[in-house]
Amino acid sequence: MYTQGLPRPHYQGLHQTLSALGADELRRRQAAADMSFLHQGITFTVYGDQRGTEKIFPYDVLPRLIPANEWDTIQRGLAQRLIALNLFLKDVYHEGRVFDEGIVPRELIWSCKHFRREMRGVTVPRDVYVTVCGSDLIRMPDGRFAVLEDNLRVPSGVSYMLANRQVMKRVFPAVFKSAGIQPIDHYAQSLLTALRALARPDIADPHIVLLTPGVFNSAYFEHAFLARQMGIQLVEGRDLLVHEGVVYCRTTEGLRRVDVIYRRIDDDFVDPVVFRRDSQLGVPGLFAAIRMGNVAVANAVGNGVADDKAVYAYVPRLIRFYLKQDPILPNIDTYLMEEADSRAFVLDRLHEMVVKAVGESGGYGMLIGPHATTEQREEFRQRIIADPRNYIAQPTISLSHAPCFINGSLESRHIDLRVYVICSGSVDKVVICPGGLTRVALKKGSLVVNSSQGGGSKDTWVLSPGHDRESIGGAL
Amino acid sequence: MLSRVADSLYWMSRYLERAGHTASVLSLQLQVALDQSPAAAMAGWLRLLTSLRVELPGEAMTDTNAALRLVGFDQNSPASIVSCVAAARFNARQVREQISGEMWEQINRLYIWISNEDLDTLATRNPQELFDRVQTTAHLFQGLSDSTMSRGQGWHFMQLGRAIERACNVSSLLAAHFAWLDQAPTATPTAEDYTEWAGLLRGSAAYEAYCKLNSAELRPERIVEFLLLNPDFPHSIRFSLQVINDTLQALEREAAGVRLRHRSASGSGPQIGEARKIVGRSLASLSFSDLHEIMQKGLTSVVLDVRKSCEDVHFAVSRQYISYPIDFSVLTPTSPTSASVPH
């Protein structure tokens, strides 16, 4: 937010208004926001707690601003990226050109934990494997945004983006009038349009449902929220059944056919006949219905091959290969431990690198070199040598900071940005909601923004063109 | 509507009605007991537990606080108000996308307030606060559902749950308070009886309505007539049976319409369902009886019949809408199962 002690231009208006408001008033509004979240039940469930406690996702009242020109780059970059990833997934599960032409080694994909050989040769409606993608961006020291990872399986958090904005409007109504903040309320509508496009063309009014693992899932609030916003049914596995390759749900009027499923359960649990046999969450026979083309499921099964941390390193090459374009958004430099040169390079510099296990997420299975002890580094060295395919390394990058209102005063915290990208009915049609979820590492100095590990969020305002230097607010 | 969702709406509404009812009779009992001898107060507590269909603790009860906890504040007792609120909220959470945000917020607020209270302290110091909050929430919730929810199936299932629960509760109250009428119809009431009856009427929110109709003269047979046969008062049994009947009729109409729209395979039976036949018979027998006939049949057996009908309706509804058997032979001919559909 600051350059040389002064607020950056697009923050100046907000800075003035907030300064005029004073800490007490800000504190009052923060409390109002917290109560609003709690009473609306905008919460996530804390696992491992006997009482199944629901907590609010900690929320910071100070918004994060992104000027229109920066957003333009993000938008073009993410669209380009998603188009390439969708083409890549189709290629992986069908022709395999990317292997034949030596762009990506076949073994890398086939050894990937999330590769689903059952998907080989399966036609996916409109070739759209990824309908919803959540991409995590960070701001590099040079000011450019770079992609940290893509989530192509079951990305979550979008409800917090929408709920943050609703609460923000309630708490700071006046600031929205003049700010030129791009609205995000149409997200659910865009998602519904994208899902509808996946139904078979001969069905005039497709029956679309959202499949949730149930109330005990940590993201249940989000599932209910999205279902309500889209006006579609929220179903659990036990509401569905498959008969002769057709999916039905059990309703009070008898069985009703289901045409499109927006599923929020992982690949492993989708169908106990094909994947994990002990799954109680999925629907026996669902995969057969997918194969027969009787139901469309978004996101497609098997997408995990394209957001694997080792495959991530190849995404710029995939963009050049499929689109014949240069990547608009850079990757973080990534060293594959499988490649001997890179391995030697990294093992010499473990104290300055971040090492990640490729199959893990949520901040687990990770070594942050500069913060680690000699023993920890030695342990990772052995692990890398034992199973190089399972590890990648990246230079330690400090996340950018933003001011947060913590315990009544302004403090600086690390942030990242998750942007939700929708592929709407054909691979080249990408829709991005102008906003995102800015996640905050609330612990001082921490680099971990995950909600399960003490992360919070703040509203993210994308400014309309021409509003970058105007003042925001006036009377809040 | 999903069967599971209908089931949750039904139970959400039943549990909230139960919590409100229990809060109201408990609140009255605490006040009535102030005017009573210890023996009469203890009898009152036992009657209250019976009327709530709570199993009495094995040994003789000497401590009225134990009863208060059992049906009010004990999270481990399924009959307690706090458990009913938790169950109602659990069901509401399952159907959040069905009920309006305002309705959810009411029930969630109450639940959060209860979670943050020290229930033991509350039970000793200020039990009335819980009762007030629960009753207010139950009323607000009902009002909000009336003004913010479409009159679709979901709304009907909620009405059904509430009416069935209410009919059961009021019949149990009548049975607990007036079983003696069957043996000694001419016994002379004592002052304590009057206190008890006034409490009974207040517990069903009926005192004022009763007085408007009958003046403040409390006579047992008039009270029975009012709570059992009055067609206009929303807490009378006949009124609840009428709601159940109308709701089932609306559900049948709706289901027939939806089946037509979606051409979905039917899982339900004939047009006048079993549930409506049961409630229809019960309603007719009350509508065309007068108090004299009821007393001849015996009050206890009449209210037990009502309760049995409500239970039968519950199971019949469940068989018709919730956990019906599936006839797969109906599905196959209409379902396209072609494997090669172009996209």
Coordinates of N, CA and C in Angstrom, one line a residue, chain A residues 213-321:
Chain A
P213 N -20.4 -32.9 0.5 CA -20.2 -34.0 1.4 C -21.1 -33.9 2.6
G214 N -21.7 -32.7 2.9 CA -22.7 -32.7 4.0 C -22.3 -31.6 5.0
V215 N -23.1 -31.5 6.0 CA -23.0 -30.4 7.0 C -21.7 -30.5 7.8
F216 N -21.1 -31.7 7.8 CA -19.8 -31.8 8.6 C -18.6 -31.4 7.9
N217 N -18.7 -31.1 6.6 CA -17.6 -30.6 5.8 C -17.3 -29.2 6.2
S218 N -16.0 -28.9 6.2 CA -15.6 -27.5 6.6 C -16.1 -26.4 5.7
A219 N -16.4 -26.8 4.5 CA -16.8 -25.7 3.5 C -18.3 -25.8 3.3
Y220 N -19.1 -26.4 4.2 CA -20.5 -26.6 4.0 C -21.2 -25.3 3.8
F221 N -20.8 -24.3 4.6 CA -21.4 -23.0 4.4 C -21.4 -22.5 2.9
E222 N -20.2 -22.7 2.4 CA -20.0 -22.2 1.0 C -20.9 -23.0 0.0
H223 N -21.1 -24.3 0.2 CA -21.9 -25.1 -0.6 C -23.4 -24.6 -0.6
A224 N -23.8 -24.4 0.7 CA -25.2 -24.0 0.8 C -25.4 -22.6 0.2
F225 N -24.4 -21.7 0.4 CA -24.4 -20.4 -0.1 C -24.5 -20.3 -1.6
L226 N -23.7 -21.1 -2.2 CA -23.7 -21.1 -3.7 C -24.9 -21.7 -4.3
A227 N -25.4 -22.8 -3.6 CA -26.7 -23.4 -4.1 C -27.8 -22.4 -4.0
R228 N -27.8 -21.6 -2.9 CA -28.9 -20.6 -2.8 C -28.8 -19.5 -3.8
Q229 N -27.5 -19.0 -4.0 CA -27.3 -17.9 -4.9 C -27.7 -18.4 -6.4
M230 N -27.4 -19.6 -6.7 CA -27.7 -20.1 -8.0 C -29.1 -20.6 -8.2
G231 N -29.8 -20.8 -7.0 CA -31.1 -21.4 -7.1 C -31.1 -22.8 -7.5
I232 N -30.1 -23.6 -7.1 CA -30.1 -25.0 -7.5 C -30.2 -25.8 -6.2
Q233 N -30.5 -27.1 -6.4 CA -30.6 -28.0 -5.2 C -29.2 -28.3 -4.7
L234 N -29.2 -28.4 -3.4 CA -28.0 -28.8 -2.7 C -28.2 -30.3 -2.3
V235 N -27.5 -31.2 -2.9 CA -27.7 -32.6 -2.6 C -26.5 -33.2 -2.0
E236 N -26.8 -34.3 -1.3 CA -25.7 -35.2 -0.7 C -25.7 -36.5 -1.5
G237 N -24.6 -37.3 -1.4 CA -24.6 -38.5 -2.1 C -25.8 -39.4 -1.8
R238 N -26.3 -39.4 -0.6 CA -27.4 -40.3 -0.3 C -28.7 -39.8 -0.9
D239 N -28.8 -38.6 -1.5 CA -30.0 -38.2 -2.2 C -30.0 -38.7 -3.7
L240 N -28.8 -39.1 -4.1 CA -28.7 -39.5 -5.6 C -28.7 -41.0 -5.7
L241 N -29.1 -41.5 -6.8 CA -28.9 -42.9 -7.2 C -28.8 -43.0 -8.7
V242 N -28.1 -44.1 -9.1 CA -27.9 -44.3 -10.5 C -28.6 -45.6 -11.0
H243 N -29.4 -45.5 -12.0 CA -30.1 -46.7 -12.5 C -29.8 -46.7 -14.0
E244 N -29.2 -47.8 -14.4 CA -28.8 -48.0 -15.9 C -28.2 -46.8 -16.4
G245 N -27.2 -46.3 -15.7 CA -26.4 -45.2 -16.2 C -27.0 -43.8 -16.2
V246 N -28.2 -43.7 -15.5 CA -28.8 -42.4 -15.4 C -28.9 -42.0 -14.0
V247 N -28.6 -40.7 -13.7 CA -28.6 -40.3 -12.3 C -29.9 -39.7 -11.9
Y248 N -30.4 -40.1 -10.8 CA -31.7 -39.5 -10.3 C -31.5 -39.0 -8.9
C249 N -32.3 -38.0 -8.5 CA -32.4 -37.7 -7.1 C -33.8 -38.0 -6.5
R250 N -33.8 -38.4 -5.3 CA -35.0 -38.8 -4.6 C -35.7 -37.5 -4.1
T251 N -36.9 -37.3 -4.7 CA -37.6 -36.1 -4.3 C -39.0 -36.5 -3.8
T252 N -39.7 -35.5 -3.2 CA -41.0 -35.9 -2.7 C -42.0 -36.3 -3.7
E253 N -41.7 -36.0 -5.0 CA -42.6 -36.4 -6.1 C -42.1 -37.6 -6.8
G254 N -41.2 -38.3 -6.2 CA -40.6 -39.5 -6.9 C -39.2 -39.1 -7.4
L255 N -38.6 -40.0 -8.2 CA -37.3 -39.8 -8.7 C -37.3 -38.7 -9.8
R256 N -36.2 -37.9 -9.8 CA -36.1 -36.9 -10.8 C -34.7 -37.0 -11.4
R257 N -34.6 -36.9 -12.7 CA -33.4 -37.1 -13.4 C -32.5 -35.9 -13.2
V258 N -31.1 -36.1 -13.1 CA -30.2 -35.1 -12.8 C -29.3 -35.0 -14.1
D259 N -29.1 -33.8 -14.6 CA -28.3 -33.6 -15.8 C -26.9 -33.1 -15.6
V260 N -26.8 -32.1 -14.6 CA -25.4 -31.6 -14.4 C -25.2 -31.6 -12.9
I261 N -24.0 -32.0 -12.5 CA -23.6 -32.0 -11.1 C -22.4 -31.1 -10.9
Y262 N -22.6 -30.0 -10.1 CA -21.4 -29.3 -9.6 C -21.0 -29.9 -8.4
R263 N -19.9 -30.7 -8.4 CA -19.5 -31.5 -7.3 C -18.5 -30.8 -6.4
R264 N -18.7 -30.9 -5.1 CA -17.7 -30.3 -4.2 C -17.1 -31.4 -3.4
I265 N -17.0 -32.6 -3.9 CA -16.3 -33.7 -3.2 C -15.2 -34.1 -4.1
D266 N -14.1 -34.6 -3.4 CA -12.9 -35.0 -4.2 C -13.1 -36.2 -5.1
D267 N -12.2 -36.3 -6.1 CA -12.2 -37.4 -7.0 C -12.4 -38.8 -6.3
D268 N -11.6 -38.9 -5.2 CA -11.5 -40.2 -4.6 C -12.9 -40.7 -4.0
F269 N -13.7 -39.7 -3.7 CA -15.0 -40.0 -3.1 C -16.2 -40.0 -4.0
V270 N -16.0 -39.7 -5.3 CA -17.1 -39.6 -6.2 C -17.9 -40.8 -6.4
D271 N -17.3 -41.9 -6.5 CA -18.0 -43.2 -6.8 C -17.3 -44.4 -6.2
P272 N -17.8 -45.0 -5.1 CA -17.2 -46.0 -4.4 C -16.9 -47.3 -5.3
V273 N -17.7 -47.4 -6.4 CA -17.5 -48.6 -7.2 C -16.1 -48.5 -8.0
V274 N -15.7 -47.2 -8.3 CA -14.5 -47.0 -9.1 C -13.4 -46.5 -8.3
F275 N -13.6 -45.6 -7.4 CA -12.5 -45.1 -6.6 C -12.5 -45.6 -5.2
R276 N -12.5 -44.8 -4.2 CA -12.4 -45.4 -2.8 C -13.6 -46.1 -2.4
R277 N -13.4 -47.4 -2.1 CA -14.6 -48.2 -1.8 C -15.3 -47.9 -0.5
D278 N -14.5 -47.2 0.4 CA -15.2 -46.9 1.7 C -15.9 -45.6 1.7
S279 N -15.9 -45.0 0.5 CA -16.6 -43.6 0.5 C -18.1 -43.7 0.8
Q280 N -18.5 -43.0 1.7 CA -20.0 -42.9 2.0 C -20.6 -41.6 1.3
L281 N -19.7 -40.8 0.8 CA -20.1 -39.5 0.4 C -20.6 -39.5 -1.1
G282 N -20.1 -40.4 -1.8 CA -20.3 -40.4 -3.3 C -21.5 -41.2 -3.7
V283 N -21.6 -41.5 -5.0 CA -22.8 -42.2 -5.5 C -22.3 -43.4 -6.3
P284 N -22.7 -44.6 -5.9 CA -22.3 -45.8 -6.7 C -22.8 -45.7 -8.1
G285 N -22.0 -45.9 -9.1 CA -22.4 -45.9 -10.5 C -22.3 -44.6 -11.1
L286 N -21.9 -43.5 -10.4 CA -21.8 -42.2 -11.0 C -20.8 -42.1 -12.1
F287 N -19.7 -42.8 -11.9 CA -18.6 -42.7 -12.9 C -19.1 -43.4 -14.2
A288 N -19.9 -44.4 -14.1 CA -20.4 -45.1 -15.3 C -21.4 -44.1 -16.0
A289 N -22.2 -43.4 -15.3 CA -23.1 -42.4 -15.9 C -22.3 -41.3 -16.6
I290 N -21.1 -40.9 -16.0 CA -20.3 -39.9 -16.6 C -19.7 -40.4 -18.0
R291 N -19.2 -41.7 -17.9 CA -18.7 -42.3 -19.1 C -19.7 -42.4 -20.3
M292 N -20.9 -42.7 -19.9 CA -22.0 -42.8 -20.9 C -22.4 -41.4 -21.4
G293 N -22.0 -40.4 -20.8 CA -22.4 -39.0 -21.2 C -23.8 -38.7 -20.7
N294 N -24.3 -39.4 -19.8 CA -25.7 -39.1 -19.3 C -25.7 -38.0 -18.2
V295 N -24.6 -37.7 -17.7 CA -24.5 -36.6 -16.7 C -23.2 -35.9 -16.9
A296 N -23.3 -34.6 -16.7 CA -22.0 -33.8 -16.8 C -21.6 -33.4 -15.4
V297 N -20.3 -33.6 -15.1 CA -19.8 -33.4 -13.7 C -18.7 -32.3 -13.8
A298 N -18.9 -31.2 -13.1 CA -17.9 -30.2 -13.1 C -17.3 -30.0 -11.6
N299 N -16.0 -29.9 -11.5 CA -15.0 -30.1 -12.5 C -14.8 -31.6 -12.8
A300 N -14.3 -31.8 -14.0 CA -14.1 -33.2 -14.4 C -13.2 -34.0 -13.4
V301 N -13.4 -35.3 -13.4 CA -12.5 -36.2 -12.6 C -11.1 -36.2 -13.3
G302 N -10.1 -36.2 -12.5 CA -8.8 -36.4 -13.0 C -8.0 -35.1 -13.3
N303 N -8.6 -34.0 -12.9 CA -7.9 -32.7 -13.2 C -6.7 -32.5 -12.3
G304 N -6.5 -33.2 -11.3 CA -5.4 -33.1 -10.4 C -4.0 -33.2 -11.1
V305 N -4.0 -33.9 -12.3 CA -2.7 -34.0 -13.0 C -2.2 -32.6 -13.4
A306 N -3.1 -31.7 -13.6 CA -2.7 -30.4 -14.1 C -2.4 -29.3 -13.0
D307 N -2.7 -29.6 -11.8 CA -2.3 -28.7 -10.7 C -1.3 -29.3 -9.8
D308 N -0.7 -30.5 -10.2 CA 0.4 -31.1 -9.5 C 1.5 -30.1 -9.4
K309 N 2.2 -30.0 -8.3 CA 3.3 -29.0 -8.2 C 4.4 -29.2 -9.1
A310 N 4.7 -30.4 -9.6 CA 5.8 -30.6 -10.5 C 5.3 -30.2 -11.9
V311 N 4.0 -30.5 -12.2 CA 3.5 -30.1 -13.6 C 3.4 -28.6 -13.7
Y312 N 3.2 -28.0 -12.5 CA 3.2 -26.5 -12.5 C 4.3 -25.9 -13.2
A313 N 5.5 -26.5 -13.0 CA 6.7 -25.9 -13.6 C 6.6 -25.9 -15.1
Y314 N 5.8 -26.8 -15.7 CA 5.7 -26.8 -17.2 C 4.6 -25.9 -17.8
V315 N 3.8 -25.3 -16.9 CA 2.7 -24.5 -17.5 C 3.1 -23.4 -18.5
P316 N 4.2 -22.7 -18.2 CA 4.6 -21.7 -19.3 C 4.9 -22.4 -20.6
R317 N 5.5 -23.6 -20.5 CA 5.8 -24.3 -21.8 C 4.5 -24.8 -22.4
L318 N 3.5 -25.2 -21.6 CA 2.2 -25.6 -22.1 C 1.5 -24.5 -22.9
I319 N 1.7 -23.3 -22.3 CA 1.0 -22.1 -23.0 C 1.7 -21.9 -24.3
R320 N 3.0 -22.0 -24.4 CA 3.7 -21.8 -25.7 C 3.3 -22.9 -26.7
F321 N 3.2 -24.1 -26.2 CA 2.9 -25.3 -27.0 C 1.5 -25.2 -27.6

